[in-house]
Amino acid sequence: MNITIVGTGYVGLVTAAVFASFKNKVWALDINEKQIENLKSGKIPFYEPGLKELVLNAIEKGNLQFTSSYEQAMAETEIVFICVGTPPKDNGDYDLSYVYKSSELIAQYLNQYAVIVIKSTVPPGTNDEITKIIKSKTKIDFDLASCPEFLREGAAIEDSFHPSRIVIGTESSKAKRKLLELHKQIPGPRLLCNVKSAQLIKYAANAFLAAKISYINSIAQICEKIGADIEKVSRGLGLDPRIGDKFLKAGLGYGGSCFPKDTWALISFAKRLGYNFNFLKQVDEINKQQVDYFVNKVVRLCDGSVKNKKLAILGLSFKPDTDDMREARSILIINKLQKMGAKIFSYDPVAMTRAKTILKDVNYGDNPYDVLDKSEALLLITEWDEFKNIDFKKVRKLMKNPVVVDGRNIYDPEKLRELGFRYEGIGRKIQ
Ligand code: UGA
């Protein structure tokens, strides 16, 4: 099939590469001309395992092309995916201007019947506005659909080839047939529904996962107060198939470009409908509190003050296997500690380049040991594999004060205490 993908961010680029790998003819379009030039030579604008190989392969086979021209991309297209950004506004709403602008341009260059699919996360009902925009610009027949994306950064390729479900929201049987045909090589259950249901599934899924994380972080608080172990409690919960063991990892709370934004947006969307989504407000509040709780812990373990103390931060990205710094817990934690006078030294396997554009007065090292030298506390923020195998005997000798504050519970408390560290995790027994 001839496909156009508008937007070459995480969702757009992965979607383009995946459909091209099934021998569809794909145009990936972005108004950012520099990004398009880079993509033509296989330069990927972000870190995502496996994506570069997939893109290069599709380019070589002639199935994936990049352009900034709607005229070129739309010439023979049968299905257009809108994958542009929907950044958060100050009031929690989404900024939908890119979605509206791209709809207008798609309509302007529509040559023949096409299915226009919204993949960007938008509030249910946005489709009415998009339909109005398209109809105002063209007389050519089209159908609108919504296929929300459930891929995770860092696991985007695996998630795209083996999705938990494919949601196809459309009121048109022609569009439904075309979209089922397009997805036929991808395994997984299909869920057919109307556009609004599809869009609400996306919001409700992300907000639910965020709620699971805030729930386990609340239970972690109780664990710490009574000397229970959150790792055992979480496992005990997860073994119940009605609860499930995923997204029950206590830590510093959720970050990234989706959970915080989607939670705020659902609260704000519900408010407009006259519903006070108090439940989600608490989910968000607990997520914020988790950062303060961690910072207070660091201060306590540093004997009441971090002023002029060298703190080693391991991990900056919002989670491992990505260089994405959006809503990363590291930013909030570092800002708070710097305000208290701490000297921050940090290392991350891939996110330092991005971090340098966001964080101020941070010293970076070439490896974990670099930043741990003469430090007064190790703060584990992102659970990269590289940090799981640190040589703590070596670290013990390097550090000025043997304090480890483990924001993701990746270390064995007993082992570290045996080596002479003062160790605390999240919701783990304090000694
Ligand atoms: C999330 C969803 O998982 C995807 O299904 C969805 O498609 C995507 O948002 C999106 O809307 O585009 P992502 O933001 O890549 O994907 O990251 P996740 O792996 O879901 O992690 C989100 C945050 O939750 C991270 O900060 C992570 O550290 C945190 N987390 C996750 C926990 O604190 N505990 C857990 O048990 C799981």
mmCIF file of N, CA and C and ligand atoms in Angstrom, residues 11 121 149-154 202 206 209 213 217 246-259 262 318-320 383 408, ligand 1:
data_model
loop_
_atom_site.group_PDB
_atom_site.id
_atom_site.type_symbol
_atom_site.label_atom_id
_atom_site.label_comp_id
_atom_site.label_asym_id
_atom_site.label_seq_id
_atom_site.Cartn_x
_atom_site.Cartn_y
_atom_site.Cartn_z
ATOM 1 N N VAL A 11 6.864 8.074 17.484
ATOM 2 C CA VAL A 11 5.762 7.275 16.948
ATOM 3 C C VAL A 11 5.817 7.242 15.423
ATOM 4 N N THR A 121 -1.761 11.276 20.208
ATOM 5 C CA THR A 121 -2.728 11.145 21.311
ATOM 6 C C THR A 121 -3.519 12.438 21.431
ATOM 7 N N GLU A 149 -1.367 4.473 19.529
ATOM 8 C CA GLU A 149 -0.100 3.747 19.578
ATOM 9 C C GLU A 149 0.201 3.388 21.026
ATOM 10 N N PHE A 150 0.644 2.146 21.269
ATOM 11 C CA PHE A 150 0.924 1.734 22.644
ATOM 12 C C PHE A 150 2.397 1.382 22.849
ATOM 13 N N LEU A 151 3.261 1.783 21.896
ATOM 14 C CA LEU A 151 4.664 1.390 22.021
ATOM 15 C C LEU A 151 5.361 2.157 23.139
ATOM 16 N N ARG A 152 6.327 1.463 23.741
ATOM 17 C CA ARG A 152 7.140 2.088 24.790
ATOM 18 C C ARG A 152 8.478 2.514 24.203
ATOM 19 N N GLU A 153 8.964 3.659 24.615
ATOM 20 C CA GLU A 153 10.298 4.067 24.194
ATOM 21 C C GLU A 153 11.293 3.037 24.735
ATOM 22 N N GLY A 154 12.322 2.775 23.969
ATOM 23 C CA GLY A 154 13.319 1.799 24.410
ATOM 24 C C GLY A 154 12.935 0.380 24.019
ATOM 25 N N LYS A 202 -6.645 4.963 24.688
ATOM 26 C CA LYS A 202 -5.258 5.397 24.845
ATOM 27 C C LYS A 202 -5.048 6.166 26.152
ATOM 28 N N ASN A 206 -2.919 4.749 29.612
ATOM 29 C CA ASN A 206 -1.761 5.416 30.208
ATOM 30 C C ASN A 206 -2.048 5.894 31.628
ATOM 31 N N LEU A 209 -1.973 2.913 34.023
ATOM 32 C CA LEU A 209 -0.613 2.461 34.334
ATOM 33 C C LEU A 209 0.063 3.441 35.296
ATOM 34 N N ILE A 213 1.505 2.776 39.262
ATOM 35 C CA ILE A 213 2.815 3.185 39.790
ATOM 36 C C ILE A 213 2.639 4.014 41.069
ATOM 37 N N ASN A 217 3.878 3.051 44.849
ATOM 38 C CA ASN A 217 4.750 3.986 45.572
ATOM 39 C C ASN A 217 4.123 4.387 46.914
ATOM 40 N N LYS A 246 3.010 -6.364 36.200
ATOM 41 C CA LYS A 246 3.652 -5.260 35.470
ATOM 42 C C LYS A 246 3.304 -3.900 36.093
ATOM 43 N N PHE A 247 4.233 -2.978 35.964
ATOM 44 C CA PHE A 247 4.026 -1.610 36.449
ATOM 45 C C PHE A 247 3.710 -1.551 37.939
ATOM 46 N N LEU A 248 4.360 -2.443 38.665
ATOM 47 C CA LEU A 248 4.243 -2.425 40.125
ATOM 48 C C LEU A 248 5.631 -2.294 40.723
ATOM 49 N N LYS A 249 6.497 -1.571 40.021
ATOM 50 C CA LYS A 249 7.859 -1.383 40.503
ATOM 51 C C LYS A 249 7.917 -0.030 41.210
ATOM 52 N N ALA A 250 8.154 -0.087 42.522
ATOM 53 C CA ALA A 250 8.257 1.160 43.278
ATOM 54 C C ALA A 250 9.548 1.877 42.894
ATOM 55 N N GLY A 251 9.529 3.183 42.938
ATOM 56 C CA GLY A 251 10.727 3.931 42.568
ATOM 57 C C GLY A 251 10.528 5.417 42.743
ATOM 58 N N LEU A 252 11.045 6.149 41.767
ATOM 59 C CA LEU A 252 10.980 7.619 41.857
ATOM 60 C C LEU A 252 9.726 8.177 41.207
ATOM 61 N N GLY A 253 8.864 7.285 40.726
ATOM 62 C CA GLY A 253 7.645 7.759 40.055
ATOM 63 C C GLY A 253 7.837 7.772 38.558
ATOM 64 N N TYR A 254 6.765 8.073 37.848
ATOM 65 C CA TYR A 254 6.808 8.026 36.379
ATOM 66 C C TYR A 254 7.206 9.370 35.782
ATOM 67 N N GLY A 255 7.908 9.280 34.643
ATOM 68 C CA GLY A 255 8.246 10.477 33.864
ATOM 69 C C GLY A 255 7.974 10.185 32.408
ATOM 70 N N GLY A 256 8.702 10.889 31.526
ATOM 71 C CA GLY A 256 8.542 10.627 30.103
ATOM 72 C C GLY A 256 7.537 11.565 29.459
ATOM 73 N N SER A 257 7.358 11.378 28.166
ATOM 74 C CA SER A 257 6.532 12.315 27.406
ATOM 75 C C SER A 257 5.056 11.929 27.450
ATOM 76 N N CYS A 258 4.720 10.803 28.096
ATOM 77 C CA CYS A 258 3.334 10.324 27.978
ATOM 78 C C CYS A 258 2.548 10.293 29.282
ATOM 79 N N PHE A 259 3.018 9.567 30.290
ATOM 80 C CA PHE A 259 2.209 9.401 31.501
ATOM 81 C C PHE A 259 1.859 10.737 32.164
ATOM 82 N N ASP A 262 -0.503 12.706 29.713
ATOM 83 C CA ASP A 262 -1.816 12.094 29.493
ATOM 84 C C ASP A 262 -2.677 12.147 30.747
ATOM 85 N N PHE A 318 14.620 9.508 31.464
ATOM 86 C CA PHE A 318 13.436 9.217 32.294
ATOM 87 C C PHE A 318 13.266 7.733 32.588
ATOM 88 N N LYS A 319 13.944 6.900 31.782
ATOM 89 C CA LYS A 319 13.994 5.458 32.043
ATOM 90 C C LYS A 319 15.160 4.906 31.216
ATOM 91 N N PRO A 320 15.551 3.639 31.433
ATOM 92 C CA PRO A 320 16.686 3.119 30.663
ATOM 93 C C PRO A 320 16.354 2.934 29.181
ATOM 94 N N GLU A 383 17.616 3.069 36.070
ATOM 95 C CA GLU A 383 18.139 1.714 36.265
ATOM 96 C C GLU A 383 18.751 1.101 35.009
ATOM 97 N N ARG A 408 15.658 3.143 42.449
ATOM 98 C CA ARG A 408 14.938 2.137 41.655
ATOM 99 C C ARG A 408 15.066 0.726 42.234
HETATM 100 C C1 UGA B 1 4.177 4.692 27.868
HETATM 101 C C2 UGA B 1 3.289 3.435 27.748
HETATM 102 O O1 UGA B 1 3.878 2.357 28.480
HETATM 103 C C3 UGA B 1 3.127 3.033 26.285
HETATM 104 O O2 UGA B 1 2.222 1.940 26.194
HETATM 105 C C4 UGA B 1 2.556 4.219 25.495
HETATM 106 O O3 UGA B 1 2.449 3.937 24.122
HETATM 107 C C5 UGA B 1 3.484 5.421 25.653
HETATM 108 O O4 UGA B 1 3.610 5.734 27.064
HETATM 109 C C6 UGA B 1 2.870 6.584 24.888
HETATM 110 O O5 UGA B 1 1.810 7.042 25.302
HETATM 111 O O6 UGA B 1 3.380 6.923 23.822
HETATM 112 P P1 UGA B 1 6.821 5.175 27.839
HETATM 113 O O7 UGA B 1 6.458 6.578 28.190
HETATM 114 O O8 UGA B 1 7.807 4.907 26.766
HETATM 115 O O9 UGA B 1 5.486 4.361 27.408
HETATM 116 O O10 UGA B 1 7.406 4.520 29.157
HETATM 117 P P2 UGA B 1 7.034 3.365 30.177
HETATM 118 O O11 UGA B 1 7.921 2.213 29.970
HETATM 119 O O12 UGA B 1 5.589 3.102 30.228
HETATM 120 O O13 UGA B 1 7.480 4.077 31.556
HETATM 121 C C7 UGA B 1 6.881 5.300 31.982
HETATM 122 C C8 UGA B 1 7.434 5.719 33.314
HETATM 123 O O14 UGA B 1 6.953 4.890 34.370
HETATM 124 C C9 UGA B 1 8.948 5.689 33.438
HETATM 125 O O15 UGA B 1 9.378 6.864 34.072
HETATM 126 C C10 UGA B 1 9.238 4.470 34.316
HETATM 127 O O16 UGA B 1 10.427 4.590 35.040
HETATM 128 C C11 UGA B 1 8.023 4.477 35.213
HETATM 129 N N1 UGA B 1 7.689 3.147 35.771
HETATM 130 C C12 UGA B 1 7.261 2.147 34.950
HETATM 131 C C13 UGA B 1 7.762 2.936 37.142
HETATM 132 O O17 UGA B 1 8.131 3.839 37.925
HETATM 133 N N2 UGA B 1 7.396 1.719 37.651
HETATM 134 C C14 UGA B 1 6.981 0.707 36.858
HETATM 135 O O18 UGA B 1 6.662 -0.378 37.386
HETATM 136 C C15 UGA B 1 6.907 0.921 35.471
#
